[in-house]
Amino acid sequence: MTIEPNVLIVPARECLDRAYAPYSGLRVAAALLDDRGRLFTGVNIENISYGLSMCAERVAIFSALAAGARRITALAVTSSGADLLSPCGACRQVMAEFADADVPVYCDTGGAVRRFSVAELLPAGFAAAQLGRQR
Ligand code: THU
């Protein structure tokens, strides 16, 4: 699917200030489109027990799923940092569960936007076929 990245980058940037990141100081926001064309956003939500913190991408994905989405057709992620926000490994695995291999993931640097596919972010990932299953 080809979309104009700003369809997702702009709403992601708009919710950066809703991130709860008092410990790292890095605000992250994600936006996605589901298979019905609905937009969902998420922000990182940290916890004093650091390991309980949740990334923006998974907040957005789980929010979409809780609203009835089952497939994701495009994602974007941005942050308050100056560098490219590259999704963490856990988020990549969750993306691969709900998005096809060719789904675009737009990563915002604050200036330029880089486009990756889900497969580029998680090459040779663990997949349902390895359990002898269809998804
Ligand atoms: N973070 C995300 O929200 N997404 C990522 O893909 C990488 C990291 C958040 C988690 C934590 O709140 C902060 O960035 C610093 O690790």
mmCIF file with all atom_site columns, C-alpha atoms and ligand atoms in Angstrom:
data_model
loop_
_atom_site.group_PDB
_atom_site.id
_atom_site.type_symbol
_atom_site.label_atom_id
_atom_site.label_alt_id
_atom_site.label_comp_id
_atom_site.label_asym_id
_atom_site.label_entity_id
_atom_site.label_seq_id
_atom_site.pdbx_PDB_ins_code
_atom_site.Cartn_x
_atom_site.Cartn_y
_atom_site.Cartn_z
_atom_site.occupancy
_atom_site.B_iso_or_equiv
_atom_site.pdbx_formal_charge
_atom_site.auth_seq_id
_atom_site.auth_comp_id
_atom_site.auth_asym_id
_atom_site.auth_atom_id
_atom_site.pdbx_PDB_model_num
ATOM   1   C CA . MET A 1 1   ? 0.000   0.000   0.000  1.00 0.00 ? 1   MET A CA 1
ATOM   2   C CA . THR A 1 2   ? 1.301   3.435   -0.884 1.00 0.00 ? 2   THR A CA 1
ATOM   3   C CA . ILE A 1 3   ? 0.086   6.338   1.190  1.00 0.00 ? 3   ILE A CA 1
ATOM   4   C CA . GLU A 1 4   ? 1.278   9.854   1.673  1.00 0.00 ? 4   GLU A CA 1
ATOM   5   C CA . PRO A 1 5   ? 3.464   9.524   4.824  1.00 0.00 ? 5   PRO A CA 1
ATOM   6   C CA . ASN A 1 6   ? 2.112   12.761  6.280  1.00 0.00 ? 6   ASN A CA 1
ATOM   7   C CA . VAL A 1 7   ? -1.294  11.105  6.641  1.00 0.00 ? 7   VAL A CA 1
ATOM   8   C CA . LEU A 1 8   ? 0.333   9.291   9.572  1.00 0.00 ? 8   LEU A CA 1
ATOM   9   C CA . ILE A 1 9   ? 3.345   11.420  10.488 1.00 0.00 ? 9   ILE A CA 1
ATOM   10  C CA . VAL A 1 10  ? 1.279   14.553  11.181 1.00 0.00 ? 10  VAL A CA 1
ATOM   11  C CA . PRO A 1 11  ? -1.178  12.919  13.614 1.00 0.00 ? 11  PRO A CA 1
ATOM   12  C CA . ALA A 1 12  ? 1.699   11.075  15.277 1.00 0.00 ? 12  ALA A CA 1
ATOM   13  C CA . ARG A 1 13  ? 3.550   14.353  15.869 1.00 0.00 ? 13  ARG A CA 1
ATOM   14  C CA . GLU A 1 14  ? 0.361   15.908  17.173 1.00 0.00 ? 14  GLU A CA 1
ATOM   15  C CA . CYS A 1 15  ? 0.076   13.403  19.999 1.00 0.00 ? 15  CYS A CA 1
ATOM   16  C CA . LEU A 1 16  ? 3.751   13.508  21.072 1.00 0.00 ? 16  LEU A CA 1
ATOM   17  C CA . ASP A 1 17  ? 2.854   15.754  23.980 1.00 0.00 ? 17  ASP A CA 1
ATOM   18  C CA . ARG A 1 18  ? 0.597   13.034  25.376 1.00 0.00 ? 18  ARG A CA 1
ATOM   19  C CA . ALA A 1 19  ? 3.533   10.666  25.884 1.00 0.00 ? 19  ALA A CA 1
ATOM   20  C CA . TYR A 1 20  ? 4.268   9.796   29.498 1.00 0.00 ? 20  TYR A CA 1
ATOM   21  C CA . ALA A 1 21  ? 8.041   9.598   29.564 1.00 0.00 ? 21  ALA A CA 1
ATOM   22  C CA . PRO A 1 22  ? 9.321   11.142  32.812 1.00 0.00 ? 22  PRO A CA 1
ATOM   23  C CA . TYR A 1 23  ? 12.155  8.632   33.166 1.00 0.00 ? 23  TYR A CA 1
ATOM   24  C CA . SER A 1 24  ? 13.768  8.491   29.749 1.00 0.00 ? 24  SER A CA 1
ATOM   25  C CA . GLY A 1 25  ? 12.646  11.932  28.647 1.00 0.00 ? 25  GLY A CA 1
ATOM   26  C CA . LEU A 1 26  ? 12.128  10.545  25.131 1.00 0.00 ? 26  LEU A CA 1
ATOM   27  C CA . ARG A 1 27  ? 8.607   11.080  23.867 1.00 0.00 ? 27  ARG A CA 1
ATOM   28  C CA . VAL A 1 28  ? 7.523   8.641   21.185 1.00 0.00 ? 28  VAL A CA 1
ATOM   29  C CA . ALA A 1 29  ? 4.298   8.567   19.191 1.00 0.00 ? 29  ALA A CA 1
ATOM   30  C CA . ALA A 1 30  ? 2.930   6.187   16.591 1.00 0.00 ? 30  ALA A CA 1
ATOM   31  C CA . ALA A 1 31  ? 0.031   6.279   14.170 1.00 0.00 ? 31  ALA A CA 1
ATOM   32  C CA . LEU A 1 32  ? -1.436  3.565   11.995 1.00 0.00 ? 32  LEU A CA 1
ATOM   33  C CA . LEU A 1 33  ? -4.192  2.810   9.532  1.00 0.00 ? 33  LEU A CA 1
ATOM   34  C CA . ASP A 1 34  ? -6.227  -0.341  9.842  1.00 0.00 ? 34  ASP A CA 1
ATOM   35  C CA . ASP A 1 35  ? -7.818  -2.371  7.064  1.00 0.00 ? 35  ASP A CA 1
ATOM   36  C CA . ARG A 1 36  ? -10.954 -0.238  7.295  1.00 0.00 ? 36  ARG A CA 1
ATOM   37  C CA . GLY A 1 37  ? -8.982  2.979   6.844  1.00 0.00 ? 37  GLY A CA 1
ATOM   38  C CA . ARG A 1 38  ? -9.339  3.967   10.479 1.00 0.00 ? 38  ARG A CA 1
ATOM   39  C CA . LEU A 1 39  ? -6.582  5.966   12.157 1.00 0.00 ? 39  LEU A CA 1
ATOM   40  C CA . PHE A 1 40  ? -5.218  5.016   15.569 1.00 0.00 ? 40  PHE A CA 1
ATOM   41  C CA . THR A 1 41  ? -2.456  6.628   17.577 1.00 0.00 ? 41  THR A CA 1
ATOM   42  C CA . GLY A 1 42  ? -0.333  5.672   20.553 1.00 0.00 ? 42  GLY A CA 1
ATOM   43  C CA . VAL A 1 43  ? 2.342   7.159   22.782 1.00 0.00 ? 43  VAL A CA 1
ATOM   44  C CA . ASN A 1 44  ? 4.943   5.611   25.031 1.00 0.00 ? 44  ASN A CA 1
ATOM   45  C CA . ILE A 1 45  ? 3.808   5.169   28.615 1.00 0.00 ? 45  ILE A CA 1
ATOM   46  C CA . GLU A 1 46  ? 6.559   4.633   31.154 1.00 0.00 ? 46  GLU A CA 1
ATOM   47  C CA . ASN A 1 47  ? 6.469   3.313   34.702 1.00 0.00 ? 47  ASN A CA 1
ATOM   48  C CA . ILE A 1 48  ? 8.708   3.757   37.721 1.00 0.00 ? 48  ILE A CA 1
ATOM   49  C CA . SER A 1 49  ? 9.135   -0.001  37.500 1.00 0.00 ? 49  SER A CA 1
ATOM   50  C CA . TYR A 1 50  ? 10.900  0.552   34.207 1.00 0.00 ? 50  TYR A CA 1
ATOM   51  C CA . GLY A 1 51  ? 10.220  -2.851  32.665 1.00 0.00 ? 51  GLY A CA 1
ATOM   52  C CA . LEU A 1 52  ? 6.482   -2.161  32.738 1.00 0.00 ? 52  LEU A CA 1
ATOM   53  C CA . SER A 1 53  ? 6.852   0.701   30.286 1.00 0.00 ? 53  SER A CA 1
ATOM   54  C CA . MET A 1 54  ? 5.116   0.340   26.951 1.00 0.00 ? 54  MET A CA 1
ATOM   55  C CA . CYS A 1 55  ? 6.233   1.581   23.557 1.00 0.00 ? 55  CYS A CA 1
ATOM   56  C CA . ALA A 1 56  ? 4.120   3.920   21.450 1.00 0.00 ? 56  ALA A CA 1
ATOM   57  C CA . GLU A 1 57  ? 3.850   1.434   18.573 1.00 0.00 ? 57  GLU A CA 1
ATOM   58  C CA . ARG A 1 58  ? 2.326   -1.285  20.701 1.00 0.00 ? 58  ARG A CA 1
ATOM   59  C CA . VAL A 1 59  ? -0.064  1.157   22.377 1.00 0.00 ? 59  VAL A CA 1
ATOM   60  C CA . ALA A 1 60  ? -1.307  2.151   18.905 1.00 0.00 ? 60  ALA A CA 1
ATOM   61  C CA . ILE A 1 61  ? -1.514  -1.436  17.656 1.00 0.00 ? 61  ILE A CA 1
ATOM   62  C CA . PHE A 1 62  ? -3.310  -2.722  20.756 1.00 0.00 ? 62  PHE A CA 1
ATOM   63  C CA . SER A 1 63  ? -5.685  0.219   20.685 1.00 0.00 ? 63  SER A CA 1
ATOM   64  C CA . ALA A 1 64  ? -6.592  -0.629  17.092 1.00 0.00 ? 64  ALA A CA 1
ATOM   65  C CA . LEU A 1 65  ? -7.082  -4.299  17.941 1.00 0.00 ? 65  LEU A CA 1
ATOM   66  C CA . ALA A 1 66  ? -9.258  -3.438  20.933 1.00 0.00 ? 66  ALA A CA 1
ATOM   67  C CA . ALA A 1 67  ? -11.440 -1.384  18.586 1.00 0.00 ? 67  ALA A CA 1
ATOM   68  C CA . GLY A 1 68  ? -11.912 -4.386  16.322 1.00 0.00 ? 68  GLY A CA 1
ATOM   69  C CA . ALA A 1 69  ? -9.100  -4.030  13.799 1.00 0.00 ? 69  ALA A CA 1
ATOM   70  C CA . ARG A 1 70  ? -7.371  -7.195  12.741 1.00 0.00 ? 70  ARG A CA 1
ATOM   71  C CA . ARG A 1 71  ? -4.955  -6.020  10.055 1.00 0.00 ? 71  ARG A CA 1
ATOM   72  C CA . ILE A 1 72  ? -2.753  -2.949  9.836  1.00 0.00 ? 72  ILE A CA 1
ATOM   73  C CA . THR A 1 73  ? -2.032  -1.381  6.462  1.00 0.00 ? 73  THR A CA 1
ATOM   74  C CA . ALA A 1 74  ? 0.481   1.376   7.315  1.00 0.00 ? 74  ALA A CA 1
ATOM   75  C CA . LEU A 1 75  ? 2.356   2.681   10.353 1.00 0.00 ? 75  LEU A CA 1
ATOM   76  C CA . ALA A 1 76  ? 4.429   5.673   11.324 1.00 0.00 ? 76  ALA A CA 1
ATOM   77  C CA . VAL A 1 77  ? 6.531   6.500   14.330 1.00 0.00 ? 77  VAL A CA 1
ATOM   78  C CA . THR A 1 78  ? 8.079   9.736   15.519 1.00 0.00 ? 78  THR A CA 1
ATOM   79  C CA . SER A 1 79  ? 9.802   11.023  18.630 1.00 0.00 ? 79  SER A CA 1
ATOM   80  C CA . SER A 1 80  ? 10.981  14.099  20.456 1.00 0.00 ? 80  SER A CA 1
ATOM   81  C CA . GLY A 1 81  ? 14.579  13.078  19.731 1.00 0.00 ? 81  GLY A CA 1
ATOM   82  C CA . ALA A 1 82  ? 16.724  14.408  16.921 1.00 0.00 ? 82  ALA A CA 1
ATOM   83  C CA . ASP A 1 83  ? 17.571  10.985  15.504 1.00 0.00 ? 83  ASP A CA 1
ATOM   84  C CA . LEU A 1 84  ? 15.560  8.473   13.552 1.00 0.00 ? 84  LEU A CA 1
ATOM   85  C CA . LEU A 1 85  ? 13.196  6.581   15.824 1.00 0.00 ? 85  LEU A CA 1
ATOM   86  C CA . SER A 1 86  ? 13.807  2.961   14.945 1.00 0.00 ? 86  SER A CA 1
ATOM   87  C CA . PRO A 1 87  ? 11.186  0.589   16.384 1.00 0.00 ? 87  PRO A CA 1
ATOM   88  C CA . CYS A 1 88  ? 12.409  -1.804  19.072 1.00 0.00 ? 88  CYS A CA 1
ATOM   89  C CA . GLY A 1 89  ? 12.537  -5.549  18.484 1.00 0.00 ? 89  GLY A CA 1
ATOM   90  C CA . ALA A 1 90  ? 9.419   -6.313  20.508 1.00 0.00 ? 90  ALA A CA 1
ATOM   91  C CA . CYS A 1 91  ? 7.389   -3.813  18.482 1.00 0.00 ? 91  CYS A CA 1
ATOM   92  C CA . ARG A 1 92  ? 8.718   -5.268  15.246 1.00 0.00 ? 92  ARG A CA 1
ATOM   93  C CA . GLN A 1 93  ? 7.508   -8.719  16.251 1.00 0.00 ? 93  GLN A CA 1
ATOM   94  C CA . VAL A 1 94  ? 4.077   -7.340  17.157 1.00 0.00 ? 94  VAL A CA 1
ATOM   95  C CA . MET A 1 95  ? 3.912   -5.461  13.836 1.00 0.00 ? 95  MET A CA 1
ATOM   96  C CA . ALA A 1 96  ? 4.679   -8.709  12.013 1.00 0.00 ? 96  ALA A CA 1
ATOM   97  C CA . GLU A 1 97  ? 1.740   -10.385 13.753 1.00 0.00 ? 97  GLU A CA 1
ATOM   98  C CA . PHE A 1 98  ? -0.814  -7.904  12.456 1.00 0.00 ? 98  PHE A CA 1
ATOM   99  C CA . ALA A 1 99  ? 0.709   -6.397  9.300  1.00 0.00 ? 99  ALA A CA 1
ATOM   100 C CA . ASP A 1 100 ? 1.746   -8.056  6.043  1.00 0.00 ? 100 ASP A CA 1
ATOM   101 C CA . ALA A 1 101 ? 5.437   -8.157  5.121  1.00 0.00 ? 101 ALA A CA 1
ATOM   102 C CA . ASP A 1 102 ? 5.149   -5.304  2.626  1.00 0.00 ? 102 ASP A CA 1
ATOM   103 C CA . VAL A 1 103 ? 3.318   -2.903  4.921  1.00 0.00 ? 103 VAL A CA 1
ATOM   104 C CA . PRO A 1 104 ? 5.174   0.432   5.132  1.00 0.00 ? 104 PRO A CA 1
ATOM   105 C CA . VAL A 1 105 ? 6.586   1.720   8.405  1.00 0.00 ? 105 VAL A CA 1
ATOM   106 C CA . TYR A 1 106 ? 7.483   5.416   8.149  1.00 0.00 ? 106 TYR A CA 1
ATOM   107 C CA . CYS A 1 107 ? 10.164  6.471   10.620 1.00 0.00 ? 107 CYS A CA 1
ATOM   108 C CA . ASP A 1 108 ? 10.394  10.181  11.266 1.00 0.00 ? 108 ASP A CA 1
ATOM   109 C CA . THR A 1 109 ? 13.579  11.958  12.136 1.00 0.00 ? 109 THR A CA 1
ATOM   110 C CA . GLY A 1 110 ? 11.894  15.276  12.665 1.00 0.00 ? 110 GLY A CA 1
ATOM   111 C CA . GLY A 1 111 ? 13.038  16.228  9.203  1.00 0.00 ? 111 GLY A CA 1
ATOM   112 C CA . ALA A 1 112 ? 13.350  13.400  6.710  1.00 0.00 ? 112 ALA A CA 1
ATOM   113 C CA . VAL A 1 113 ? 11.081  10.383  6.792  1.00 0.00 ? 113 VAL A CA 1
ATOM   114 C CA . ARG A 1 114 ? 12.494  6.929   6.055  1.00 0.00 ? 114 ARG A CA 1
ATOM   115 C CA . ARG A 1 115 ? 10.282  4.181   4.736  1.00 0.00 ? 115 ARG A CA 1
ATOM   116 C CA . PHE A 1 116 ? 10.867  0.583   5.749  1.00 0.00 ? 116 PHE A CA 1
ATOM   117 C CA . SER A 1 117 ? 8.681   -2.447  5.165  1.00 0.00 ? 117 SER A CA 1
ATOM   118 C CA . VAL A 1 118 ? 7.713   -4.738  8.016  1.00 0.00 ? 118 VAL A CA 1
ATOM   119 C CA . ALA A 1 119 ? 9.922   -7.438  6.449  1.00 0.00 ? 119 ALA A CA 1
ATOM   120 C CA . GLU A 1 120 ? 12.908  -5.078  6.319  1.00 0.00 ? 120 GLU A CA 1
ATOM   121 C CA . LEU A 1 121 ? 12.480  -4.355  10.007 1.00 0.00 ? 121 LEU A CA 1
ATOM   122 C CA . LEU A 1 122 ? 12.136  -8.015  10.941 1.00 0.00 ? 122 LEU A CA 1
ATOM   123 C CA . PRO A 1 123 ? 13.975  -10.199 8.433  1.00 0.00 ? 123 PRO A CA 1
ATOM   124 C CA . ALA A 1 124 ? 13.713  -13.949 9.039  1.00 0.00 ? 124 ALA A CA 1
ATOM   125 C CA . GLY A 1 125 ? 11.401  -13.326 11.967 1.00 0.00 ? 125 GLY A CA 1
ATOM   126 C CA . PHE A 1 126 ? 9.629   -15.972 13.986 1.00 0.00 ? 126 PHE A CA 1
ATOM   127 C CA . ALA A 1 127 ? 6.352   -16.681 12.201 1.00 0.00 ? 127 ALA A CA 1
ATOM   128 C CA . ALA A 1 128 ? 3.272   -18.867 12.403 1.00 0.00 ? 128 ALA A CA 1
ATOM   129 C CA . ALA A 1 129 ? 4.684   -21.258 9.800  1.00 0.00 ? 129 ALA A CA 1
ATOM   130 C CA . GLN A 1 130 ? 7.301   -22.361 12.303 1.00 0.00 ? 130 GLN A CA 1
ATOM   131 C CA . LEU A 1 131 ? 4.511   -23.712 14.469 1.00 0.00 ? 131 LEU A CA 1
ATOM   132 C CA . GLY A 1 132 ? 3.057   -25.448 11.442 1.00 0.00 ? 132 GLY A CA 1
ATOM   133 C CA . ARG A 1 133 ? 0.189   -22.994 11.445 1.00 0.00 ? 133 ARG A CA 1
ATOM   134 C CA . GLN A 1 134 ? -1.466  -20.462 9.275  1.00 0.00 ? 134 GLN A CA 1
ATOM   135 C CA . ARG A 1 135 ? -1.833  -17.133 10.975 1.00 0.00 ? 135 ARG A CA 1
HETATM 136 N N1 . THU B 2 .   ? 10.205  3.484   22.865 1.00 0.00 ? 1   THU B N1 1
HETATM 137 C C1 . THU B 2 .   ? 9.088   3.440   22.082 1.00 0.00 ? 1   THU B C1 1
HETATM 138 O O1 . THU B 2 .   ? 8.035   3.974   22.449 1.00 0.00 ? 1   THU B O1 1
HETATM 139 N N2 . THU B 2 .   ? 9.175   2.788   20.903 1.00 0.00 ? 1   THU B N2 1
HETATM 140 C C2 . THU B 2 .   ? 10.294  2.174   20.433 1.00 0.00 ? 1   THU B C2 1
HETATM 141 O O2 . THU B 2 .   ? 10.242  1.518   19.407 1.00 0.00 ? 1   THU B O2 1
HETATM 142 C C3 . THU B 2 .   ? 11.554  2.324   21.148 1.00 0.00 ? 1   THU B C3 1
HETATM 143 C C4 . THU B 2 .   ? 11.463  2.858   22.512 1.00 0.00 ? 1   THU B C4 1
HETATM 144 C C5 . THU B 2 .   ? 10.120  4.180   24.139 1.00 0.00 ? 1   THU B C5 1
HETATM 145 C C6 . THU B 2 .   ? 10.179  3.285   25.343 1.00 0.00 ? 1   THU B C6 1
HETATM 146 C C7 . THU B 2 .   ? 10.673  4.206   26.403 1.00 0.00 ? 1   THU B C7 1
HETATM 147 O O3 . THU B 2 .   ? 9.563   4.861   26.984 1.00 0.00 ? 1   THU B O3 1
HETATM 148 C C8 . THU B 2 .   ? 11.521  5.219   25.662 1.00 0.00 ? 1   THU B C8 1
HETATM 149 O O4 . THU B 2 .   ? 11.200  5.066   24.284 1.00 0.00 ? 1   THU B O4 1
HETATM 150 C C9 . THU B 2 .   ? 13.008  5.044   25.847 1.00 0.00 ? 1   THU B C9 1
HETATM 151 O O5 . THU B 2 .   ? 13.390  3.731   25.614 1.00 0.00 ? 1   THU B O5 1
#
